[in-house]
Coordinates of C-alpha atoms and ligand atoms in Angstrom, one line a residue:
X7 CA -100.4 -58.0 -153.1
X8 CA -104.2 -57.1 -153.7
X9 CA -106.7 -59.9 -154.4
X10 CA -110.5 -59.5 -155.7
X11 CA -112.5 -61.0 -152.9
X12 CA -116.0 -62.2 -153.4
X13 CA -118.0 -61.3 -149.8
X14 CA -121.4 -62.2 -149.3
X15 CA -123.3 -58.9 -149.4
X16 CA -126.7 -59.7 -149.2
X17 CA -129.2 -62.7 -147.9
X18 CA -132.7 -63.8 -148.0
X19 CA -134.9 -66.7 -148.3
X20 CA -138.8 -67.6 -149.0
X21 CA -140.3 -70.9 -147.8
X22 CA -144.2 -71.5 -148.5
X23 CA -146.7 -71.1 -146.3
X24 CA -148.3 -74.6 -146.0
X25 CA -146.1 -76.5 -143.6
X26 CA -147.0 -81.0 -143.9
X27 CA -145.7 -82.0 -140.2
X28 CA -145.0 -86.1 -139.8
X29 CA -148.2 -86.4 -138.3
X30 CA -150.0 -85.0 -141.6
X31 CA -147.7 -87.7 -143.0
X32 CA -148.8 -90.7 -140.8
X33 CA -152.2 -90.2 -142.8
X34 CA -150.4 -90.8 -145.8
X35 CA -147.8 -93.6 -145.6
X36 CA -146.8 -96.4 -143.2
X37 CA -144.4 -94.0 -141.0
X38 CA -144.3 -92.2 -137.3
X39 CA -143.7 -89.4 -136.4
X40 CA -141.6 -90.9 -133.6
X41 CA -139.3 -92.9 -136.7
X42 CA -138.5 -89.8 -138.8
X43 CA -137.5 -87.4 -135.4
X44 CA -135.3 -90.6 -134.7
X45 CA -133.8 -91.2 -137.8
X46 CA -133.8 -87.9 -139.2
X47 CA -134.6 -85.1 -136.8
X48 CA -137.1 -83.8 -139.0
X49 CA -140.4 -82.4 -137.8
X50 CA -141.8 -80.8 -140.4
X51 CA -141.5 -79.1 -144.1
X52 CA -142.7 -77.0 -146.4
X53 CA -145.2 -77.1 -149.3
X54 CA -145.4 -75.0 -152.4
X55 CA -149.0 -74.2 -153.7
X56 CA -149.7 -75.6 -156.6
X57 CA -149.8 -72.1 -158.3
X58 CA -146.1 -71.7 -157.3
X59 CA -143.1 -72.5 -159.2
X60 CA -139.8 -72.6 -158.6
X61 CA -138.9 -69.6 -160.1
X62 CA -141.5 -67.9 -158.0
X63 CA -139.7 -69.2 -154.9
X64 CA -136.2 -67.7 -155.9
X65 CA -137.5 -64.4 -156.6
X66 CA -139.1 -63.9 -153.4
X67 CA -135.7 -65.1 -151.9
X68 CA -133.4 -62.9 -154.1
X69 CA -135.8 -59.7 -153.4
X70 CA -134.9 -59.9 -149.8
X71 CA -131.2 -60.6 -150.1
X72 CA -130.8 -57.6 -152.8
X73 CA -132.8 -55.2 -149.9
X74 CA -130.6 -57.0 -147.7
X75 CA -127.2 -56.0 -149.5
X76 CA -128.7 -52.7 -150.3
X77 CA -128.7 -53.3 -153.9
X78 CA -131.5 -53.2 -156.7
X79 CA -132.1 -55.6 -159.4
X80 CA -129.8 -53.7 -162.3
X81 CA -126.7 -53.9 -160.2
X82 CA -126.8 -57.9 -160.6
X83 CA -124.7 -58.7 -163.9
X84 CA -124.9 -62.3 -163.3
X85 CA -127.7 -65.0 -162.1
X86 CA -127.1 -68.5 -161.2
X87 CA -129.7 -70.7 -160.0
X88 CA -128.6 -74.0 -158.5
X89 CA -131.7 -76.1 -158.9
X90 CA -133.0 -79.9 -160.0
X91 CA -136.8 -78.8 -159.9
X92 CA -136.7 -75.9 -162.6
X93 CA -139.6 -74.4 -163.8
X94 CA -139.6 -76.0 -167.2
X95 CA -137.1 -78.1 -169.2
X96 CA -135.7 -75.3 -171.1
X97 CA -135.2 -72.4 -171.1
X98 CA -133.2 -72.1 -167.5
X99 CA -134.8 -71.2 -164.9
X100 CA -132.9 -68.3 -163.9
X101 CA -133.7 -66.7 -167.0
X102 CA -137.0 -66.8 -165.6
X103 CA -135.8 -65.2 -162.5
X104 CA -133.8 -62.9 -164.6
X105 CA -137.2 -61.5 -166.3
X106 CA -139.5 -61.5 -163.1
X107 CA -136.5 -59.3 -161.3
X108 CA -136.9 -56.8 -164.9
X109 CA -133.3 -57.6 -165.4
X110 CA -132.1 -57.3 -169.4
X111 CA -128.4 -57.1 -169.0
X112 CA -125.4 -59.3 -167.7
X113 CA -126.1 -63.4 -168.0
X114 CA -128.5 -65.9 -166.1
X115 CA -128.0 -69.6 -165.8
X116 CA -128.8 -72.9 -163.9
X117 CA -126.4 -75.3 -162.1
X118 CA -127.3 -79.0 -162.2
X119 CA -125.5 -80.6 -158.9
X120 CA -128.5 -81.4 -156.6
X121 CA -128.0 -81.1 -152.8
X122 CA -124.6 -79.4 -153.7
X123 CA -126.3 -77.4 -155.9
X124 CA -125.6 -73.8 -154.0
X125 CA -122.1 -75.1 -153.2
X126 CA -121.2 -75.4 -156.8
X127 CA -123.1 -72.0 -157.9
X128 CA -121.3 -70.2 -155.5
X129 CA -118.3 -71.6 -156.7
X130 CA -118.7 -71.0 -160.2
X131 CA -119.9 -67.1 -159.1
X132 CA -116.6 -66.9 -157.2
X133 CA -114.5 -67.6 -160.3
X134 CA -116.3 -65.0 -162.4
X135 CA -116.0 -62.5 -159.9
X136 CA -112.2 -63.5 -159.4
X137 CA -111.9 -63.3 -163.2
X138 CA -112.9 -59.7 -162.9
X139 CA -116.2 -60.6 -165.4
X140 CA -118.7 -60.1 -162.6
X141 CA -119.4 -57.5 -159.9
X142 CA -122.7 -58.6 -158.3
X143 CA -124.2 -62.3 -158.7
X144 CA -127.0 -63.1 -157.1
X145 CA -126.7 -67.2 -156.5
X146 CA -130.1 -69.0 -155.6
X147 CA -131.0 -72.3 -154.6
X148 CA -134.4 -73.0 -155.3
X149 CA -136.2 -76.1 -155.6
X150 CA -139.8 -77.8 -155.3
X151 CA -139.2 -81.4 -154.0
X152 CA -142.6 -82.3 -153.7
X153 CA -143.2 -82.8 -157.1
X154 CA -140.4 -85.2 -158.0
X155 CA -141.3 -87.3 -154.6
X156 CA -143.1 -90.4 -154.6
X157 CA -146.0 -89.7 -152.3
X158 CA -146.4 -93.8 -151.7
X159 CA -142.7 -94.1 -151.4
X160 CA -142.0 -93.8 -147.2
X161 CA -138.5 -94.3 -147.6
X162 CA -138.2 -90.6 -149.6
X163 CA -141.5 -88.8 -149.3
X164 CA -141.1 -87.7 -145.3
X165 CA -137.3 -86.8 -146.1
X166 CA -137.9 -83.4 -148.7
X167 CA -139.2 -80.0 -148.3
X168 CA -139.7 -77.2 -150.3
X169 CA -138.0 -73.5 -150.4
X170 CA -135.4 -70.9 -151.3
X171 CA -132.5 -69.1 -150.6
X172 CA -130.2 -66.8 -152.1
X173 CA -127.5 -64.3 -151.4
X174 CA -125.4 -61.3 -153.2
X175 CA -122.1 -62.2 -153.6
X176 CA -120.0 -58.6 -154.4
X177 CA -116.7 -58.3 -155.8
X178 CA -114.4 -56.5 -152.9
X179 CA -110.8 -55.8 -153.0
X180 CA -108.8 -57.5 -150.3
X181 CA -104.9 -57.9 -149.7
X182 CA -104.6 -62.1 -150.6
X183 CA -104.6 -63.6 -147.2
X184 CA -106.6 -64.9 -144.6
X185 CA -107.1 -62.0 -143.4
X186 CA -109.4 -60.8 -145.9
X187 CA -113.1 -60.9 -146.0
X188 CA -115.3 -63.3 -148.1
X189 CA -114.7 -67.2 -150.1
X190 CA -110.8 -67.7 -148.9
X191 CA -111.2 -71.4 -150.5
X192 CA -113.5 -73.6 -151.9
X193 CA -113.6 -77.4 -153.4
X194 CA -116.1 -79.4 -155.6
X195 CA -115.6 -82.8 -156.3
X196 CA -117.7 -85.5 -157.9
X197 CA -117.6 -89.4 -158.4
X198 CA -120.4 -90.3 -161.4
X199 CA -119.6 -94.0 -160.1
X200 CA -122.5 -93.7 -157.9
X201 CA -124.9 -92.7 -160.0
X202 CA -127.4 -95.0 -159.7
X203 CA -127.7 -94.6 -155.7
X204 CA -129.8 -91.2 -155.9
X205 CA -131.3 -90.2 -159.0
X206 CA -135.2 -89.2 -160.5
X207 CA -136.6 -92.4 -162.5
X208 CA -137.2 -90.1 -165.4
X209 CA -136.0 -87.9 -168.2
X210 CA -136.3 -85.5 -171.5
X211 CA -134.0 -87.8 -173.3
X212 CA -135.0 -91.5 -171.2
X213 CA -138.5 -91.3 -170.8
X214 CA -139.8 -87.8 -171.7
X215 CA -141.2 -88.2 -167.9
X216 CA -140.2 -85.8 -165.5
X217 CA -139.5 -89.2 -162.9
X218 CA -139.5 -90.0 -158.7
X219 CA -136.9 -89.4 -156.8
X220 CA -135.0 -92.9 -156.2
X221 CA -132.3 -93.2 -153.6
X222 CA -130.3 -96.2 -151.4
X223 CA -130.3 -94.0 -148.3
X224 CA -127.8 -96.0 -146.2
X225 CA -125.4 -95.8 -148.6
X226 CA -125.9 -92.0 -149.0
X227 CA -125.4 -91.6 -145.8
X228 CA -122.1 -93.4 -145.6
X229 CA -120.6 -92.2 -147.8
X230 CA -121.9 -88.2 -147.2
X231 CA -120.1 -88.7 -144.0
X232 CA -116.7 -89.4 -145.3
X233 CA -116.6 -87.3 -148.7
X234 CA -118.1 -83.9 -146.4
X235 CA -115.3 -84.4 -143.9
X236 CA -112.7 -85.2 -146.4
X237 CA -113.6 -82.0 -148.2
X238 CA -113.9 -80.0 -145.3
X239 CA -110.5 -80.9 -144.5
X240 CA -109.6 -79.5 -147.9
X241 CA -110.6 -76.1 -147.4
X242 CA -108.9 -75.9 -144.1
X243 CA -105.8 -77.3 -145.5
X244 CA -105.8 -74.6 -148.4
X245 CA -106.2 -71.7 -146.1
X246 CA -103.3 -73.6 -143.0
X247 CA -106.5 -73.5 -141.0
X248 CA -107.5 -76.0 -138.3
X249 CA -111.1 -77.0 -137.0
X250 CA -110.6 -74.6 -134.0
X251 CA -110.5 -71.7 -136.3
X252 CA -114.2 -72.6 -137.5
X253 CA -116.6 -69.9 -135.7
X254 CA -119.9 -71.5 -137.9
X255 CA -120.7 -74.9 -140.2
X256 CA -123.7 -74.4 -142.7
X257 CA -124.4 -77.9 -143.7
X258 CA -126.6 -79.2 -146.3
X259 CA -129.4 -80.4 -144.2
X260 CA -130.4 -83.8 -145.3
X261 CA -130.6 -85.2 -141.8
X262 CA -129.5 -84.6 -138.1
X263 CA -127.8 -87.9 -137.6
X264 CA -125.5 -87.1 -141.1
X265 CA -124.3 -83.2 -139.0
X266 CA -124.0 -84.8 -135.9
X267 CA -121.3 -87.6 -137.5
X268 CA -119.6 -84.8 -139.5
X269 CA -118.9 -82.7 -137.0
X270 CA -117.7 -85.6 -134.7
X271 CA -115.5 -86.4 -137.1
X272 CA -113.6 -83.3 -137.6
X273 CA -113.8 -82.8 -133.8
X274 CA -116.1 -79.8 -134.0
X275 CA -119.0 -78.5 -131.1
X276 CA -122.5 -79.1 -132.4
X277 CA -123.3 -76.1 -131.1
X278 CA -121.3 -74.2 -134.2
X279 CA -123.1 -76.6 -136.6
X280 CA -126.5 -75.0 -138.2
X281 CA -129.7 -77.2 -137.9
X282 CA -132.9 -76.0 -139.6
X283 CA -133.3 -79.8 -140.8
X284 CA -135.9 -79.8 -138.2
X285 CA -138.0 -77.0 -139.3
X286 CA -137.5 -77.1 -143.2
X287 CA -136.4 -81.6 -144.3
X288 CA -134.0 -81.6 -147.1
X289 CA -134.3 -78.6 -149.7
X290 CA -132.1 -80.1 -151.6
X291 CA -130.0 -77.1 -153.4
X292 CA -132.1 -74.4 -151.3
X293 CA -131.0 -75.9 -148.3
X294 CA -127.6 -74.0 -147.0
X295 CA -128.6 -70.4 -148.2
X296 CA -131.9 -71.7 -145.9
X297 CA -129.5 -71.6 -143.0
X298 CA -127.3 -68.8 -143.5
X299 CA -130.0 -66.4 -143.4
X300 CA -131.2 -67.6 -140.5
X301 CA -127.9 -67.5 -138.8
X302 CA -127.3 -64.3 -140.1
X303 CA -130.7 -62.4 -139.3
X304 CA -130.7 -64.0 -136.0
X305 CA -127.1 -62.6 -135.0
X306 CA -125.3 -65.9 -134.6
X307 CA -123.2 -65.0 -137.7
X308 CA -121.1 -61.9 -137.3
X309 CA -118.6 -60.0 -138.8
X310 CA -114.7 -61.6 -139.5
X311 CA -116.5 -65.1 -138.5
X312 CA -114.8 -68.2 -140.3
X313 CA -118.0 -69.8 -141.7
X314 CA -117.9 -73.1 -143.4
X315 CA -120.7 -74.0 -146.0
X316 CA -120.7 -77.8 -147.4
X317 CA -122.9 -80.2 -149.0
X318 CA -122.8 -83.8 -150.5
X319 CA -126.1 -84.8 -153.0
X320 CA -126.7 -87.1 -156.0
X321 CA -124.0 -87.6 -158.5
X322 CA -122.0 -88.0 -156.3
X323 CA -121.1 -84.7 -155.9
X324 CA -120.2 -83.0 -153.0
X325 CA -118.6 -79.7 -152.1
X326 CA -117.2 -76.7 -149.5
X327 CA -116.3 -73.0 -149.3
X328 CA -114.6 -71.6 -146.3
X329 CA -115.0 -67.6 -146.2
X330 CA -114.6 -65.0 -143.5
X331 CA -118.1 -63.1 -142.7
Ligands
UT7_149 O1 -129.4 -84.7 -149.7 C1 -128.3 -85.6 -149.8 C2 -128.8 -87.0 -150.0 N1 -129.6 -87.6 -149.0 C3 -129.1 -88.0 -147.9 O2 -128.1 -87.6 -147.4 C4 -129.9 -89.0 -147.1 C5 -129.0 -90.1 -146.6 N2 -129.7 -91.2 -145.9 C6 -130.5 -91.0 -144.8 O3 -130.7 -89.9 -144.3 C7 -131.0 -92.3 -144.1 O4 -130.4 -93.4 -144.7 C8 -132.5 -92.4 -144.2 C9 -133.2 -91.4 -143.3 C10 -133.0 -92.3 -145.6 C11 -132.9 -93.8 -143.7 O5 -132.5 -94.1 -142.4 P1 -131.8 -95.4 -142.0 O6 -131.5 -95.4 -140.6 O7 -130.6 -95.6 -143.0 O8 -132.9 -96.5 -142.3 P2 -132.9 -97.7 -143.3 O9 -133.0 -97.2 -144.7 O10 -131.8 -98.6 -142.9 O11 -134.3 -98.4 -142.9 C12 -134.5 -98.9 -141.6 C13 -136.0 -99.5 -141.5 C14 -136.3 -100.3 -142.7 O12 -137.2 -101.4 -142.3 P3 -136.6 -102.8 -142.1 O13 -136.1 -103.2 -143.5 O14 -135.4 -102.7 -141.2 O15 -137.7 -103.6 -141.6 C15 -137.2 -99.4 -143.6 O16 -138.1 -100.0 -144.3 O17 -136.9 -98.4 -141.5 C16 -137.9 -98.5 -142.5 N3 -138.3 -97.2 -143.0 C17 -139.3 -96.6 -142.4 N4 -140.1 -96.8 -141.3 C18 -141.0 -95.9 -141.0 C19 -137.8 -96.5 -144.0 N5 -138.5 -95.4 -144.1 C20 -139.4 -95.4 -143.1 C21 -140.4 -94.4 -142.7 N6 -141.1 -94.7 -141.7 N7 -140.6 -93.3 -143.4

């Protein structure tokens, strides 16, 4: 039996220069520096200049993973951008990307799922490439937090970061197992139920505002634990996989203390588990193609690796692929 496959060909990634470490933030609201290591494990993000805008970030992202896959611009004959911080309310902003890469063929869209933003673009490129209607897709997550965050609000301002990643998924022919190379399963789920527990106060339609991000955290948290688990135990099922076949986990990196309890729950080292939450706080939708370009470019991820990428956000949704490298 023969399958079309869709491998990751290509990665890359941009963050901005200007990095706001918890100290910068002690100046602004009531927080340490010792509070958000401990509760989060973040040290530091990254800024955007106020010149920059989204679009800007996922273009200097999707440059590198095209030189990275060895591809130019006119291969790509699809774009999807998985952001909540687009450029402007319409049109999307991967048309935007579409034009700044001199691209005039193929399609270019947005995906609206927040954190599980990348999750859900890459699963929505796999289909198309499965349905034999695209070759190369470049998927970006790209988003400026900065400018939906409440800068008096300590509670969300020290948790979000700015940046982009993005990566070249190619169509490749493979024989229909799990032996094959690229996305052998992937899962997206959401629950609108809980709604109201992460959201921006504003909208076109609501308040013709663009809003502040709102969010319960400690119910966030609980239930990311349970619903990332649940779903990572999905994808394993679907491929008769177990947790010792996992070579790599690239998490959504909201916060330390939320990888650590996943990967205790499905009995999994931390040392397979990808942390940049550190370096980058939560990117929201940029933050998994974040991490597997590090992981790639640094040689921890190698070839025939079983690599698991998941990610919970507001919604709910939440989401996971499981793909040989
Ligand atoms: O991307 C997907 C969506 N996002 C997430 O997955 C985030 C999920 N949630 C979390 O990561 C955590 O719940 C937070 C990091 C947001 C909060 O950590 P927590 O351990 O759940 O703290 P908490 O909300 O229970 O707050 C504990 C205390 C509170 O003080 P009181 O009421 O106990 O006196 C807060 O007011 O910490 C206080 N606090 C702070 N203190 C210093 C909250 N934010 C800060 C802060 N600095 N920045």
């Amino acid at each position: 039996m023969t399958a079309i496959r869709s491998i990751i060909s290509g990665t890359g990634s941009y963050l901005p220069e200007n990095i706001l470490t918890n100290k910068d933030l002690e100046n602004k609201v009531d927080t340490s520096d010792e509070w958000i290591i401990e509760r989060t494990g973040i040290k530091q993000r990254h800024i955007a200049a106020d010149d920059q805008v989204t679009s800007d970030l996922a273009v200097a992202a999707a440059s590198k993973a095209l030189e990275s896959a060895n591809l130019n611009a006119a291969d790509i004959d699809l774009i999807v951008v998985a952001t909540s911080t687009a450029d402007q309310t319409f049109p999307s902003t991967a048309t935007t990307v579409q034009r700044k890469l001199g691209i005039t063929k193929g399609a270019a869209f947005d995906v609206q799922a927040v954190c599980s933003g990348f999750v859900y673009a890459l699963t929505t490129a796999d289909n198309f490439i499965k349905a034999g209607q695209a070759k190369h897709v470049l998927v970006i997550g790209a988003e400026i937090f900065s400018r939906i965050l409440d800068w008096e609000d300590r509670t969300t301002c020290v948790l979000f970061g700015d940046g982009a990643g993005a990566i070249v998924l190619s169509a490749k022919a493979g024989v229909g197992d799990n032996s094959d190379q690229g996305i052998l399963a992937s899962r997206i789920h959401s629950d609108g139920r809980y709604n109201d527990m992460l959201y921006v106060d504003g909208g076109v339609s609501s308040t013709q505002t663009v809003g502040h991000l709102r969010m319960q955290g400690r119910e966030v948290f609980r239930h990311a634990v349970v619903n990332l688990a649940s779903v990572v135990g999905e994808v394993l099922e679907d491929t008769n996989m177990t947790s010792d076949d996992i070579n790599w986990i690239v998490p959504h990196q909201a916060n330390k203390r939320i990888l650590d309890g996943t990967a205790r729950k499905l009995k999994i080292s931390p040392d397979k588990v990808v942390v940049t939450v550190d370096k980058h706080a939560n990117t929201s939708a940029a933050s998994i193609p974040l991490a597997l370009d590090e992981a790639v470019r640094d040689g921890r991820i190698t070839q025939d690796d079983i690599v698991i990428l998941e990610a919970m956000g507001g919604g709910f949704t939440w989401g996971a692929c499981l793909l040989r490298w």
